[in-house]
Short mmCIF file of C-alpha atoms in Angstrom, two decimals:
data_model
loop_
_atom_site.label_atom_id
_atom_site.label_comp_id
_atom_site.label_asym_id
_atom_site.label_seq_id
_atom_site.Cartn_x
_atom_site.Cartn_y
_atom_site.Cartn_z
CA MET A 1 37.49 -106.07 -0.85
CA THR A 2 34.74 -106.32 -3.45
CA ALA A 3 32.32 -103.63 -4.53
CA ALA A 4 29.44 -105.47 -2.89
CA ASP A 5 31.26 -105.96 0.39
CA VAL A 6 32.47 -102.35 0.61
CA GLU A 7 29.01 -101.04 -0.15
CA ALA A 8 27.50 -103.37 2.50
CA PHE A 9 30.13 -102.13 5.05
CA LEU A 10 29.36 -98.50 4.24
CA ASP A 11 25.56 -99.01 4.32
CA GLY A 12 25.94 -100.51 7.74
CA PHE A 13 28.20 -97.79 9.10
CA MET A 14 27.26 -94.47 7.59
CA PRO A 15 23.50 -94.03 8.31
CA MET A 16 24.07 -94.81 11.99
CA GLN A 17 27.03 -92.50 12.15
CA LEU A 18 25.19 -89.56 10.59
CA GLN A 19 22.30 -90.02 12.99
CA ARG A 20 24.48 -90.43 16.06
CA GLU A 21 26.72 -87.46 15.24
CA ASN A 22 23.92 -85.21 13.99
CA ILE A 23 25.35 -84.79 10.50
CA ALA A 24 23.16 -83.85 7.54
CA GLY A 25 25.00 -85.73 4.78
CA ALA A 26 28.15 -87.31 3.53
CA VAL A 27 29.72 -88.86 0.49
CA VAL A 28 32.23 -91.81 0.48
CA LEU A 29 34.19 -93.04 -2.48
CA VAL A 30 36.75 -95.92 -2.84
CA VAL A 31 38.98 -96.40 -5.90
CA LYS A 32 41.10 -99.49 -6.51
CA GLY A 33 43.16 -100.67 -9.46
CA GLY A 34 42.54 -97.47 -11.42
CA LYS A 35 38.70 -97.69 -11.20
CA VAL A 36 35.96 -96.58 -8.80
CA LEU A 37 35.19 -99.63 -6.64
CA ALA A 38 32.39 -98.19 -4.55
CA ALA A 39 30.80 -94.75 -4.16
CA LYS A 40 27.68 -93.52 -2.42
CA GLY A 41 26.04 -90.49 -0.90
CA TYR A 42 24.27 -90.61 2.46
CA GLY A 43 21.82 -88.26 3.99
CA TYR A 44 20.94 -84.86 2.52
CA SER A 45 22.75 -82.06 0.77
CA ASP A 46 19.74 -79.81 1.61
CA VAL A 47 17.84 -80.95 4.65
CA GLU A 48 14.94 -78.57 4.16
CA LYS A 49 14.34 -79.70 0.59
CA LYS A 50 15.23 -83.35 1.35
CA THR A 51 17.77 -83.33 -1.48
CA PRO A 52 19.83 -86.54 -1.30
CA VAL A 53 23.62 -86.43 -1.57
CA SER A 54 24.90 -87.54 -4.98
CA VAL A 55 28.37 -88.83 -5.80
CA ASP A 56 28.65 -86.99 -9.12
CA ALA A 57 26.20 -84.10 -8.75
CA THR A 58 26.73 -82.77 -5.22
CA LEU A 59 29.59 -80.38 -4.53
CA PHE A 60 31.39 -80.50 -1.23
CA ARG A 61 34.11 -78.22 0.21
CA PRO A 62 37.12 -80.44 0.99
CA GLY A 63 39.01 -77.70 2.76
CA SER A 64 42.77 -78.31 2.92
CA ILE A 65 42.59 -81.19 0.48
CA SER A 66 42.67 -78.24 -1.93
CA LYS A 67 46.37 -77.91 -1.04
CA LEU A 68 47.04 -81.20 -2.93
CA PHE A 69 46.00 -79.43 -6.14
CA THR A 70 48.20 -76.46 -5.32
CA TRP A 71 51.16 -78.73 -4.65
CA THR A 72 50.49 -80.73 -7.83
CA ALA A 73 50.58 -77.48 -9.77
CA VAL A 74 53.85 -76.55 -8.12
CA MET A 75 55.37 -79.90 -9.11
CA GLN A 76 54.16 -79.42 -12.71
CA LEU A 77 56.16 -76.15 -12.76
CA VAL A 78 59.14 -77.78 -11.06
CA GLU A 79 59.36 -80.39 -13.80
CA GLN A 80 59.21 -77.61 -16.36
CA GLY A 81 62.21 -75.93 -14.66
CA LYS A 82 60.16 -72.85 -13.72
CA ILE A 83 60.30 -73.38 -9.94
CA ASP A 84 63.29 -74.56 -7.96
CA LEU A 85 62.27 -76.31 -4.75
CA ASP A 86 65.33 -74.96 -2.90
CA LYS A 87 65.37 -71.37 -4.13
CA ASP A 88 64.40 -68.35 -1.99
CA ILE A 89 60.68 -67.84 -2.59
CA ASN A 90 61.17 -64.05 -2.55
CA SER A 91 62.67 -64.43 -6.00
CA TYR A 92 59.21 -65.44 -7.30
CA LEU A 93 57.20 -62.73 -5.51
CA ASP A 94 56.33 -59.15 -6.19
CA PHE A 95 56.48 -58.39 -2.44
CA LYS A 96 58.95 -59.54 0.13
CA ILE A 97 58.71 -61.91 3.11
CA PRO A 98 60.80 -60.18 5.82
CA ALA A 99 64.22 -61.68 6.46
CA THR A 100 63.76 -62.48 10.14
CA PHE A 101 66.33 -65.34 9.97
CA PRO A 102 69.47 -65.74 7.89
CA GLN A 103 68.01 -68.73 6.02
CA PRO A 104 65.61 -67.98 3.20
CA ILE A 105 62.22 -69.75 2.97
CA THR A 106 62.12 -72.22 0.08
CA MET A 107 59.26 -73.95 -1.75
CA ARG A 108 60.39 -77.18 -0.12
CA ASN A 109 59.89 -75.50 3.28
CA LEU A 110 56.37 -74.45 2.21
CA MET A 111 55.47 -78.00 0.98
CA THR A 112 56.66 -79.64 4.20
CA HIS A 113 55.06 -77.02 6.47
CA ARG A 114 58.39 -75.75 7.74
CA PRO A 115 58.53 -72.09 6.70
CA GLY A 116 58.43 -71.01 10.39
CA PHE A 117 55.31 -68.84 10.20
CA GLU A 118 53.08 -68.31 13.23
CA GLU A 119 49.38 -69.15 12.97
CA GLN A 120 47.37 -66.41 11.22
CA ILE A 121 43.60 -66.76 10.87
CA LYS A 122 42.34 -63.24 10.19
CA ASP A 123 40.26 -63.08 6.99
CA LEU A 124 40.91 -66.72 6.28
CA ILE A 125 37.23 -67.65 5.94
CA ASN A 126 34.35 -65.31 5.41
CA ARG A 127 30.68 -65.73 4.52
CA GLU A 128 29.27 -65.24 1.01
CA GLY A 129 28.22 -61.63 0.48
CA MET A 130 31.18 -60.15 2.37
CA PRO A 131 33.86 -58.30 0.37
CA MET A 132 36.72 -60.57 -0.72
CA ALA A 133 40.27 -59.39 -1.31
CA SER A 134 42.42 -60.67 -4.14
CA LEU A 135 44.95 -63.39 -3.32
CA HIS A 136 47.74 -60.87 -3.69
CA ASP A 137 46.16 -58.29 -1.35
CA ASN A 138 45.28 -60.91 1.28
CA LEU A 139 48.82 -62.21 1.30
CA VAL A 140 50.40 -58.75 1.56
CA ARG A 141 48.02 -57.68 4.27
CA HIS A 142 48.42 -60.75 6.42
CA ILE A 143 52.09 -61.74 6.37
CA PRO A 144 52.54 -63.77 9.53
CA ALA A 145 55.48 -63.25 11.89
CA ARG A 146 58.29 -65.76 11.43
CA ILE A 147 58.86 -67.49 14.74
CA PHE A 148 61.02 -70.49 13.72
CA PRO A 149 64.05 -70.66 11.39
CA PRO A 150 62.84 -72.20 8.11
CA GLY A 151 63.35 -75.94 7.75
CA THR A 152 63.63 -76.63 11.42
CA THR A 153 60.21 -76.83 13.02
CA PRO A 154 57.00 -78.26 11.55
CA ALA A 155 54.09 -75.83 12.06
CA TYR A 156 51.19 -76.34 9.65
CA SER A 157 50.65 -73.20 7.63
CA ASN A 158 47.73 -72.15 5.49
CA TYR A 159 49.51 -68.99 4.63
CA GLY A 160 52.49 -70.99 3.28
CA ALA A 161 50.21 -72.97 0.96
CA ALA A 162 48.42 -69.81 -0.23
CA LEU A 163 51.86 -68.32 -0.89
CA ALA A 164 52.75 -71.33 -3.06
CA GLY A 165 49.51 -70.86 -5.03
CA TYR A 166 50.35 -67.23 -5.64
CA ILE A 167 53.81 -68.29 -6.82
CA VAL A 168 52.06 -70.69 -9.29
CA GLN A 169 50.09 -67.61 -10.48
CA ARG A 170 53.19 -65.47 -10.83
CA VAL A 171 55.38 -68.05 -12.56
CA SER A 172 52.68 -69.36 -14.95
CA GLY A 173 51.40 -65.87 -15.82
CA LYS A 174 47.76 -67.06 -15.27
CA PRO A 175 45.35 -66.52 -12.39
CA PHE A 176 45.54 -69.43 -9.99
CA ASN A 177 41.98 -70.54 -10.73
CA GLU A 178 42.61 -70.65 -14.51
CA TYR A 179 45.96 -72.46 -14.15
CA ILE A 180 44.35 -75.26 -12.04
CA ALA A 181 41.40 -75.50 -14.38
CA GLU A 182 43.56 -75.76 -17.53
CA ASN A 183 46.31 -78.02 -16.19
CA ILE A 184 44.54 -80.32 -13.71
CA PHE A 185 40.74 -80.14 -13.92
CA GLN A 186 40.43 -80.25 -17.73
CA PRO A 187 43.01 -83.02 -18.41
CA LEU A 188 41.40 -85.23 -15.74
CA GLY A 189 37.87 -84.42 -16.85
CA MET A 190 36.93 -82.85 -13.54
CA ALA A 191 33.96 -80.97 -14.94
CA HIS A 192 32.34 -80.15 -11.56
CA SER A 193 35.36 -78.70 -9.81
CA THR A 194 36.42 -75.08 -9.30
CA PHE A 195 38.40 -72.76 -7.13
CA VAL A 196 36.16 -69.80 -8.16
CA GLN A 197 34.40 -68.09 -5.28
CA PRO A 198 31.46 -67.45 -5.18
CA LEU A 199 30.52 -70.39 -7.37
CA PRO A 200 29.83 -70.04 -11.07
CA ALA A 201 26.15 -69.99 -11.97
CA ASP A 202 26.22 -73.49 -13.52
CA LEU A 203 27.67 -75.12 -10.34
CA LYS A 204 25.83 -73.16 -7.67
CA PRO A 205 22.68 -75.36 -7.76
CA LEU A 206 24.83 -78.45 -7.14
CA MET A 207 26.46 -77.07 -3.98
CA SER A 208 25.59 -78.96 -0.75
CA LYS A 209 24.48 -76.75 2.11
CA GLY A 210 26.81 -76.62 5.09
CA TYR A 211 25.62 -77.13 8.65
CA THR A 212 26.91 -76.79 12.19
CA ARG A 213 24.58 -79.70 13.12
CA GLY A 214 22.37 -81.56 10.70
CA SER A 215 19.32 -80.69 12.76
CA GLY A 216 20.09 -77.00 12.48
CA LYS A 217 19.72 -74.38 9.77
CA ALA A 218 21.87 -74.28 6.62
CA LYS A 219 24.74 -71.84 6.63
CA PRO A 220 25.98 -69.44 3.93
CA PHE A 221 28.61 -70.50 1.42
CA GLU A 222 32.10 -70.06 2.82
CA LEU A 223 34.60 -67.74 1.11
CA VAL A 224 38.19 -68.85 1.60
CA GLU A 225 40.28 -65.82 0.78
CA GLN A 226 43.50 -67.80 0.72
CA ALA A 227 41.95 -70.06 -1.93
CA PRO A 228 45.02 -72.22 -2.75
CA ALA A 229 44.94 -73.38 0.89
CA GLY A 230 41.31 -74.45 0.97
CA GLY A 231 38.96 -72.91 -1.62
CA LEU A 232 38.11 -75.97 -3.75
CA SER A 233 34.50 -77.01 -4.46
CA THR A 234 34.23 -80.47 -6.04
CA THR A 235 32.28 -83.72 -6.29
CA ALA A 236 33.48 -87.14 -5.07
CA ALA A 237 33.42 -88.41 -8.67
CA ASP A 238 35.91 -85.71 -9.67
CA ILE A 239 38.14 -86.38 -6.67
CA ALA A 240 38.23 -90.03 -7.79
CA ARG A 241 40.01 -89.01 -11.03
CA PHE A 242 42.58 -86.96 -9.09
CA MET A 243 43.26 -89.90 -6.71
CA ILE A 244 43.63 -92.34 -9.58
CA ALA A 245 46.05 -90.04 -11.31
CA HIS A 246 48.31 -89.90 -8.20
CA LEU A 247 48.05 -93.64 -7.67
CA GLN A 248 49.15 -94.21 -11.30
CA ASP A 249 52.23 -91.96 -11.27
CA GLY A 250 50.44 -88.89 -12.63
CA ARG A 251 48.35 -90.63 -15.29
CA PHE A 252 44.57 -90.87 -15.65
CA GLU A 253 43.37 -92.59 -18.82
CA ASN A 254 45.10 -90.64 -21.64
CA ALA A 255 46.07 -87.68 -19.50
CA GLN A 256 49.48 -87.30 -17.80
CA ILE A 257 49.46 -84.46 -15.28
CA LEU A 258 52.84 -85.34 -13.76
CA ARG A 259 55.74 -87.33 -15.06
CA PRO A 260 56.25 -90.60 -13.16
CA GLU A 261 59.53 -89.47 -11.63
CA THR A 262 57.88 -86.22 -10.51
CA ALA A 263 55.00 -88.04 -8.91
CA GLU A 264 57.44 -90.42 -7.20
CA LEU A 265 59.37 -87.48 -5.81
CA MET A 266 56.18 -85.76 -4.61
CA HIS A 267 55.05 -88.92 -2.77
CA SER A 268 58.48 -89.62 -1.16
CA ARG A 269 59.27 -88.83 2.48
CA GLN A 270 61.15 -85.53 2.78
CA THR A 271 61.23 -84.69 6.51
CA GLY A 272 60.44 -86.27 9.84
CA LEU A 273 61.25 -85.60 13.43
CA VAL A 274 61.64 -89.31 14.36
CA PRO A 275 62.30 -92.14 11.91
CA ALA A 276 59.61 -94.41 13.50
CA LEU A 277 56.89 -91.75 13.01
CA ASN A 278 55.12 -90.48 9.91
CA GLY A 279 56.95 -87.80 7.88
CA MET A 280 56.10 -85.12 5.36
CA CYS A 281 56.21 -85.74 1.65
CA LEU A 282 56.01 -82.82 -0.83
CA GLY A 283 52.51 -81.70 0.14
CA PHE A 284 51.13 -85.09 1.05
CA TYR A 285 51.77 -86.30 4.60
CA GLU A 286 52.36 -89.84 5.69
CA GLU A 287 49.66 -91.55 7.79
CA SER A 288 50.85 -95.13 7.71
CA ARG A 289 48.69 -97.67 9.55
CA ASN A 290 47.75 -101.41 9.66
CA GLY A 291 51.11 -102.35 8.13
CA HIS A 292 50.76 -100.17 5.01
CA ARG A 293 52.40 -96.94 3.98
CA ILE A 294 49.62 -94.43 3.51
CA ILE A 295 49.80 -90.81 2.25
CA GLY A 296 47.00 -88.30 2.17
CA HIS A 297 45.54 -85.12 3.52
CA GLY A 298 42.58 -83.99 5.58
CA GLY A 299 40.47 -80.90 5.10
CA ASP A 300 38.17 -78.77 7.27
CA THR A 301 36.26 -75.60 6.64
CA VAL A 302 33.84 -74.41 9.30
CA TYR A 303 31.08 -76.78 8.20
CA PHE A 304 32.65 -79.39 5.85
CA HIS A 305 35.05 -82.07 7.06
CA SER A 306 36.91 -84.42 4.73
CA ASP A 307 39.71 -86.92 4.32
CA LEU A 308 41.68 -88.21 1.33
CA HIS A 309 43.87 -91.31 1.75
CA LEU A 310 46.10 -93.16 -0.74
CA VAL A 311 47.51 -96.63 -0.13
CA PRO A 312 50.04 -96.91 -2.99
CA ASP A 313 50.99 -100.59 -2.47
CA ALA A 314 47.32 -101.61 -2.67
CA GLY A 315 46.38 -99.21 -5.45
CA LEU A 316 43.70 -97.91 -3.17
CA GLY A 317 42.26 -94.41 -2.68
CA PHE A 318 39.60 -93.40 -0.15
CA PHE A 319 37.70 -90.13 0.04
CA VAL A 320 35.00 -89.04 2.50
CA SER A 321 33.39 -85.65 3.09
CA TYR A 322 30.75 -84.57 5.62
CA ASN A 323 28.67 -81.39 5.25
CA SER A 324 28.20 -80.79 8.94
CA ALA A 325 30.44 -80.22 11.95
CA GLY A 326 28.15 -82.48 14.01
CA LYS A 327 28.31 -83.00 17.75
CA GLY A 328 32.09 -82.83 17.78
CA ASP A 329 32.60 -85.54 20.41
CA ILE A 330 34.75 -87.65 18.07
CA SER A 331 36.17 -87.37 14.54
CA PRO A 332 33.68 -89.27 12.37
CA ARG A 333 36.02 -89.50 9.43
CA SER A 334 38.84 -90.98 11.54
CA ALA A 335 36.40 -93.56 12.95
CA LEU A 336 35.17 -94.51 9.44
CA TRP A 337 38.70 -94.75 8.00
CA ARG A 338 40.09 -96.85 10.88
CA HIS A 339 37.15 -99.29 10.79
CA PHE A 340 37.57 -99.56 7.04
CA LEU A 341 41.31 -100.40 7.40
CA ASP A 342 40.65 -102.92 10.20
CA ARG A 343 38.07 -104.67 8.01
CA TYR A 344 40.14 -104.90 4.84
CA PHE A 345 43.71 -104.76 6.21
CA PRO A 346 43.52 -106.50 9.65
CA PHE A 347 46.60 -105.91 11.68
CA THR A 348 47.84 -106.71 15.18
CA PRO A 349 50.86 -104.74 16.33
CA PRO A 350 53.61 -106.99 17.82
CA ALA A 351 54.02 -107.12 21.53
CA ILE A 352 57.09 -105.21 22.71
CA ALA A 353 58.28 -105.13 26.26
CA ALA A 354 58.85 -101.76 27.88
CA PRO A 355 62.48 -100.83 28.41
CA ALA A 356 63.93 -100.94 31.90
CA SER A 357 64.11 -97.12 31.94
CA ALA A 358 60.34 -96.73 31.43
CA LYS A 359 59.56 -95.29 34.84
CA ALA A 360 62.42 -92.83 34.72
CA ASP A 361 61.60 -91.87 31.13
CA ALA A 362 57.93 -91.25 32.10
CA ARG A 363 58.98 -88.88 34.86
CA THR A 364 61.38 -87.12 32.39
CA VAL A 365 58.72 -86.44 29.78
CA ALA A 366 55.95 -85.46 32.24
CA GLY A 367 54.83 -81.85 31.94
CA ARG A 368 52.99 -79.47 29.64
CA TYR A 369 53.67 -78.87 25.98
CA VAL A 370 52.83 -75.98 23.64
CA PRO A 371 51.98 -76.64 19.95
CA SER A 372 54.30 -75.18 17.28
CA ARG A 373 51.19 -74.23 15.30
CA ARG A 374 50.31 -71.13 17.35
CA SER A 375 49.96 -67.40 17.44
CA GLN A 376 52.84 -65.82 19.25
CA THR A 377 52.93 -62.11 18.41
CA ASN A 378 49.23 -61.12 18.49
CA LEU A 379 46.24 -61.15 20.78
CA LEU A 380 45.44 -64.82 19.99
CA LYS A 381 48.51 -65.79 21.94
CA VAL A 382 46.24 -65.97 25.00
CA ALA A 383 44.81 -69.19 23.54
CA ASN A 384 48.23 -70.82 24.12
CA ALA A 385 47.41 -70.93 27.87
CA PHE A 386 44.49 -73.24 27.11
CA ASP A 387 45.94 -75.46 24.38
CA GLN A 388 48.65 -77.37 26.23
CA PRO A 389 48.61 -81.20 26.34
CA ALA A 390 49.63 -82.34 29.83
CA VAL A 391 51.75 -85.51 30.04
CA THR A 392 51.33 -87.43 33.28
CA ALA A 393 53.67 -90.19 34.41
CA LEU A 394 51.92 -93.26 35.85
CA SER A 395 53.41 -95.49 38.58
CA ASP A 396 53.96 -98.43 36.14
CA GLY A 397 56.03 -96.36 33.67
CA LYS A 398 53.21 -95.62 31.30
CA ILE A 399 52.00 -92.12 30.53
CA LYS A 400 48.71 -90.33 29.85
CA ILE A 401 48.16 -87.20 27.82
CA ASP A 402 44.92 -85.44 28.74
CA SER A 403 43.98 -84.23 25.25
CA PHE A 404 44.67 -87.49 23.38
CA LYS A 405 41.48 -89.50 23.68
CA ASP A 406 39.98 -92.54 22.01
CA PHE A 407 36.56 -92.77 20.31
CA SER A 408 34.88 -93.49 23.64
CA GLY A 409 36.18 -90.17 24.97
CA GLU A 410 38.61 -91.86 27.35
CA VAL A 411 42.20 -90.56 27.79
CA LYS A 412 44.61 -92.95 26.14
CA THR A 413 47.39 -94.70 28.03
CA TRP A 414 50.75 -94.99 26.29
CA GLN A 415 53.46 -97.59 26.82
CA GLU A 416 57.13 -97.02 25.99
CA ILE A 417 58.32 -99.50 23.32
CA GLY A 418 61.66 -97.92 22.55
CA PRO A 419 63.80 -95.01 23.75
CA LEU A 420 61.21 -92.24 24.30
CA LEU A 421 58.97 -93.97 21.71
CA TYR A 422 55.45 -94.73 22.91
CA ARG A 423 52.50 -96.78 21.53
CA ALA A 424 48.91 -96.45 22.57
CA GLU A 425 47.87 -99.31 24.88
CA ASN A 426 45.54 -101.70 23.01
CA GLY A 427 46.23 -99.72 19.77
CA GLN A 428 48.87 -98.93 17.20
CA GLU A 429 49.12 -95.10 17.35
CA LEU A 430 52.67 -93.88 18.06
CA LEU A 431 54.20 -90.75 19.53
CA ALA A 432 57.73 -89.89 20.59
CA PHE A 433 59.70 -87.42 22.61
CA ARG A 434 62.91 -85.86 21.35
CA ARG A 435 65.22 -82.99 22.20
CA ASP A 436 65.68 -79.96 19.94
CA ASP A 437 69.05 -78.38 19.16
CA LYS A 438 68.87 -76.52 22.48
CA GLY A 439 68.15 -79.67 24.51
CA ARG A 440 64.52 -78.78 25.12
CA LEU A 441 62.09 -81.66 25.17
CA GLN A 442 59.51 -81.92 22.36
CA LEU A 443 56.43 -84.16 21.99
CA ALA A 444 56.16 -85.46 18.42
CA PRO A 445 52.74 -86.88 17.55
CA ASN A 446 52.33 -89.18 14.58
CA PHE A 447 51.20 -86.22 12.47
CA PRO A 448 54.29 -84.63 10.82
CA ALA A 449 53.06 -81.00 10.40
CA VAL A 450 53.21 -80.07 14.07
CA VAL A 451 55.35 -80.61 17.13
CA TYR A 452 54.71 -79.78 20.81
CA GLN A 453 57.41 -77.93 22.70
CA ARG A 454 57.99 -78.28 26.46
CA ALA A 455 56.28 -75.32 28.16
CA THR A 456 58.56 -72.98 30.07
CA LEU A 457 57.46 -71.27 33.27
CA GLN A 458 56.49 -68.24 31.19
CA ASP A 459 54.32 -70.42 28.88
CA ASN A 460 52.79 -72.60 31.66
CA GLY A 461 49.01 -72.67 31.09
CA PRO A 462 47.76 -73.21 34.68
CA LEU A 463 50.17 -70.56 35.95
CA ASN A 464 49.11 -68.04 33.39
CA ARG A 465 45.42 -68.77 33.95
CA ALA A 466 45.93 -68.35 37.71
CA LEU A 467 47.65 -64.99 37.10
CA ILE A 468 44.80 -63.83 34.85
CA GLU A 469 42.26 -64.87 37.48
CA PHE A 470 44.22 -63.12 40.21
CA ALA A 471 44.48 -59.94 38.18
CA LEU A 472 40.75 -60.01 37.44
CA CYS A 473 40.01 -60.53 41.10
CA VAL A 474 42.19 -57.54 42.07
CA MET A 475 40.58 -55.31 39.50
CA GLY A 476 37.09 -56.47 40.45
CA LEU A 477 37.79 -55.77 44.15
CA THR A 478 39.17 -52.35 43.23
CA LEU A 479 35.91 -51.42 41.54
CA LEU A 480 33.70 -53.16 44.14
CA LEU A 481 35.38 -51.46 47.14
CA TRP A 482 35.11 -47.99 45.52
CA PRO A 483 31.42 -47.50 46.46
CA VAL A 484 31.89 -49.55 49.62
CA GLY A 485 34.61 -47.21 50.80
CA ALA A 486 32.59 -44.15 49.90
CA TYR A 487 29.61 -45.49 51.93
CA VAL A 488 31.77 -46.26 54.98
CA ARG A 489 33.33 -42.80 54.95
CA ARG A 490 29.89 -41.16 54.63
CA HIS A 491 28.50 -43.31 57.40
CA TYR A 492 31.27 -42.27 59.80
CA HIS A 493 31.50 -38.70 58.49
CA GLN A 494 35.13 -39.11 57.48
CA ARG A 495 36.84 -37.62 54.46
CA MET A 496 39.87 -39.01 52.68
CA GLU A 497 42.54 -36.37 52.82
CA ILE A 498 44.61 -36.88 49.69
CA SER A 499 46.17 -34.57 47.10
CA ASP A 500 44.50 -33.74 43.81
CA GLY A 501 47.17 -35.65 41.92
CA THR A 502 46.64 -38.81 43.96
CA GLN A 503 42.87 -38.41 43.51
CA GLN A 504 43.26 -38.24 39.75
CA GLY A 505 45.57 -41.27 39.79
CA ARG A 506 42.96 -43.25 41.73
CA LEU A 507 40.29 -42.39 39.16
CA TRP A 508 42.59 -43.44 36.28
CA ILE A 509 43.32 -46.77 37.98
CA ARG A 510 39.61 -47.46 38.35
CA LEU A 511 38.94 -46.50 34.76
CA VAL A 512 41.64 -48.83 33.51
CA CYS A 513 40.37 -51.68 35.70
CA ALA A 514 36.82 -51.12 34.32
CA LEU A 515 38.01 -51.03 30.70
CA ASP A 516 40.04 -54.20 31.22
CA ILE A 517 37.17 -56.15 32.75
CA ILE A 518 34.78 -54.92 30.01
CA PHE A 519 37.22 -56.02 27.30
CA ILE A 520 37.78 -59.43 28.82
CA ALA A 521 34.05 -59.94 29.39
CA ALA A 522 33.22 -58.91 25.81
CA LEU A 523 35.90 -61.26 24.49
CA ALA A 524 34.49 -64.13 26.53
CA VAL A 525 31.03 -63.42 25.22
CA VAL A 526 32.23 -63.38 21.59
CA LEU A 527 34.15 -66.61 22.03
CA SER A 528 31.32 -68.40 23.82
CA SER A 529 28.70 -67.30 21.28
CA ALA A 530 30.72 -67.97 18.19
CA GLU A 531 29.78 -71.02 16.12
CA PRO A 532 32.43 -73.72 15.71
CA GLY A 533 35.26 -72.37 13.49
CA ASP A 534 34.08 -68.75 13.34
CA LEU A 535 37.16 -67.43 15.14
CA SER A 536 39.65 -70.26 15.03
CA GLU A 537 39.06 -72.23 11.85
CA LYS A 538 42.41 -73.49 10.59
CA LEU A 539 41.64 -75.35 7.33
CA ASP A 540 43.34 -78.44 8.72
#
């Protein structure tokens, strides 16, 4: 892994990928041994002006990688004794999170994505020029329902991260933006980084445009109202300093942003559903691969898509950010990272024979599963009927999961290598099945901030879709047969002898059917015409 070899690898990979995926531009940076090993921009930050991407003078929006700065700030206050990881977070707030469950939510729950909140996306991302609420007002206005007892169920939460950022603001006595600038950006020399939105005048000319597809028009700057969860704007060169600091136990050059013992605690595994799978650290999540323990975080806004990976035992940091959603057929950042690992850390997983119970186990786990990261008490619950991985048992004891695909778009096949532990055939990805405290099956992917729960009859997606289609058919026929019935009666000179009350009831039924169909049709139009992320962006 030399600078020349890494640059040659990237030069051979990135231009082809940008063209194939219809992405305007990207930046890639690799640090090793406390220094930048290789860094380069590809494509354009402004397609119309043909402005090339620069490592140190082009700002990208790394989305939820912003959370790592929020969590680092939290840990700074933990080591100062101002935040207790296991104390009720309500004690730090000037408003209250409702006590839905006996257990209080703690900062540790927030940092491991186990506060138990449902998914809440309203007013998460808006376009520049739209009114923007303060962090306090946004959090008070959009408190999500609590659907799991805290500490029990991983369910990735942007609200939880934003709440932690507000606690940093409350405890430190400084606005969140100022605290991060004074205690992280300035010590590390991150001169081109900010959480301020819209951008300050001196940084605005450096901001890359965002695109749905590189061949399309540039989009407005995105305003992330829950800024601690995803509002950062930064350059790759600045991110390098942050990565080096975390790889060196909180130290970068003469600056120490975390004590070594605090950094070690932050990077250590805290929770996990299955020992063989990746777990959550304090803010970072494990993503071990190719025989190395890896921690990191991904980030998505509507238009920008990024990854940050740290390989502590190799002193390696890797950052990539794309300024376009692209075609969306595959995850370009995942493809780049896995090819990078395979080149510099080649690895062949050991062959493991399937247990004798493989066929029976496959039949046991077959079925549909609902993600824990979901809306459950609002209108968006309807999406749950369409977001259900289906596990199919194969005759040889292997399984397939329809939504888990490889880079060619083919559904992966999984082989059991241990009790309810599965590995991708011809790969090294893992997943497992387990039972919760009620004995209900769960599908645990190798991403520790979500779990899939076995769908009940009430949650079953195909059944719910069939019921919706049946109801729409009945309502449509009700409206369609109204004029048909009138025509038939007129043709045969027959009148319908019914009471006035019944007649009014029939009119109300038709009116309700018409309103329901209009609403569902309008919702379908909005969903089909929305750009990627407009209605469902989650700052992953």
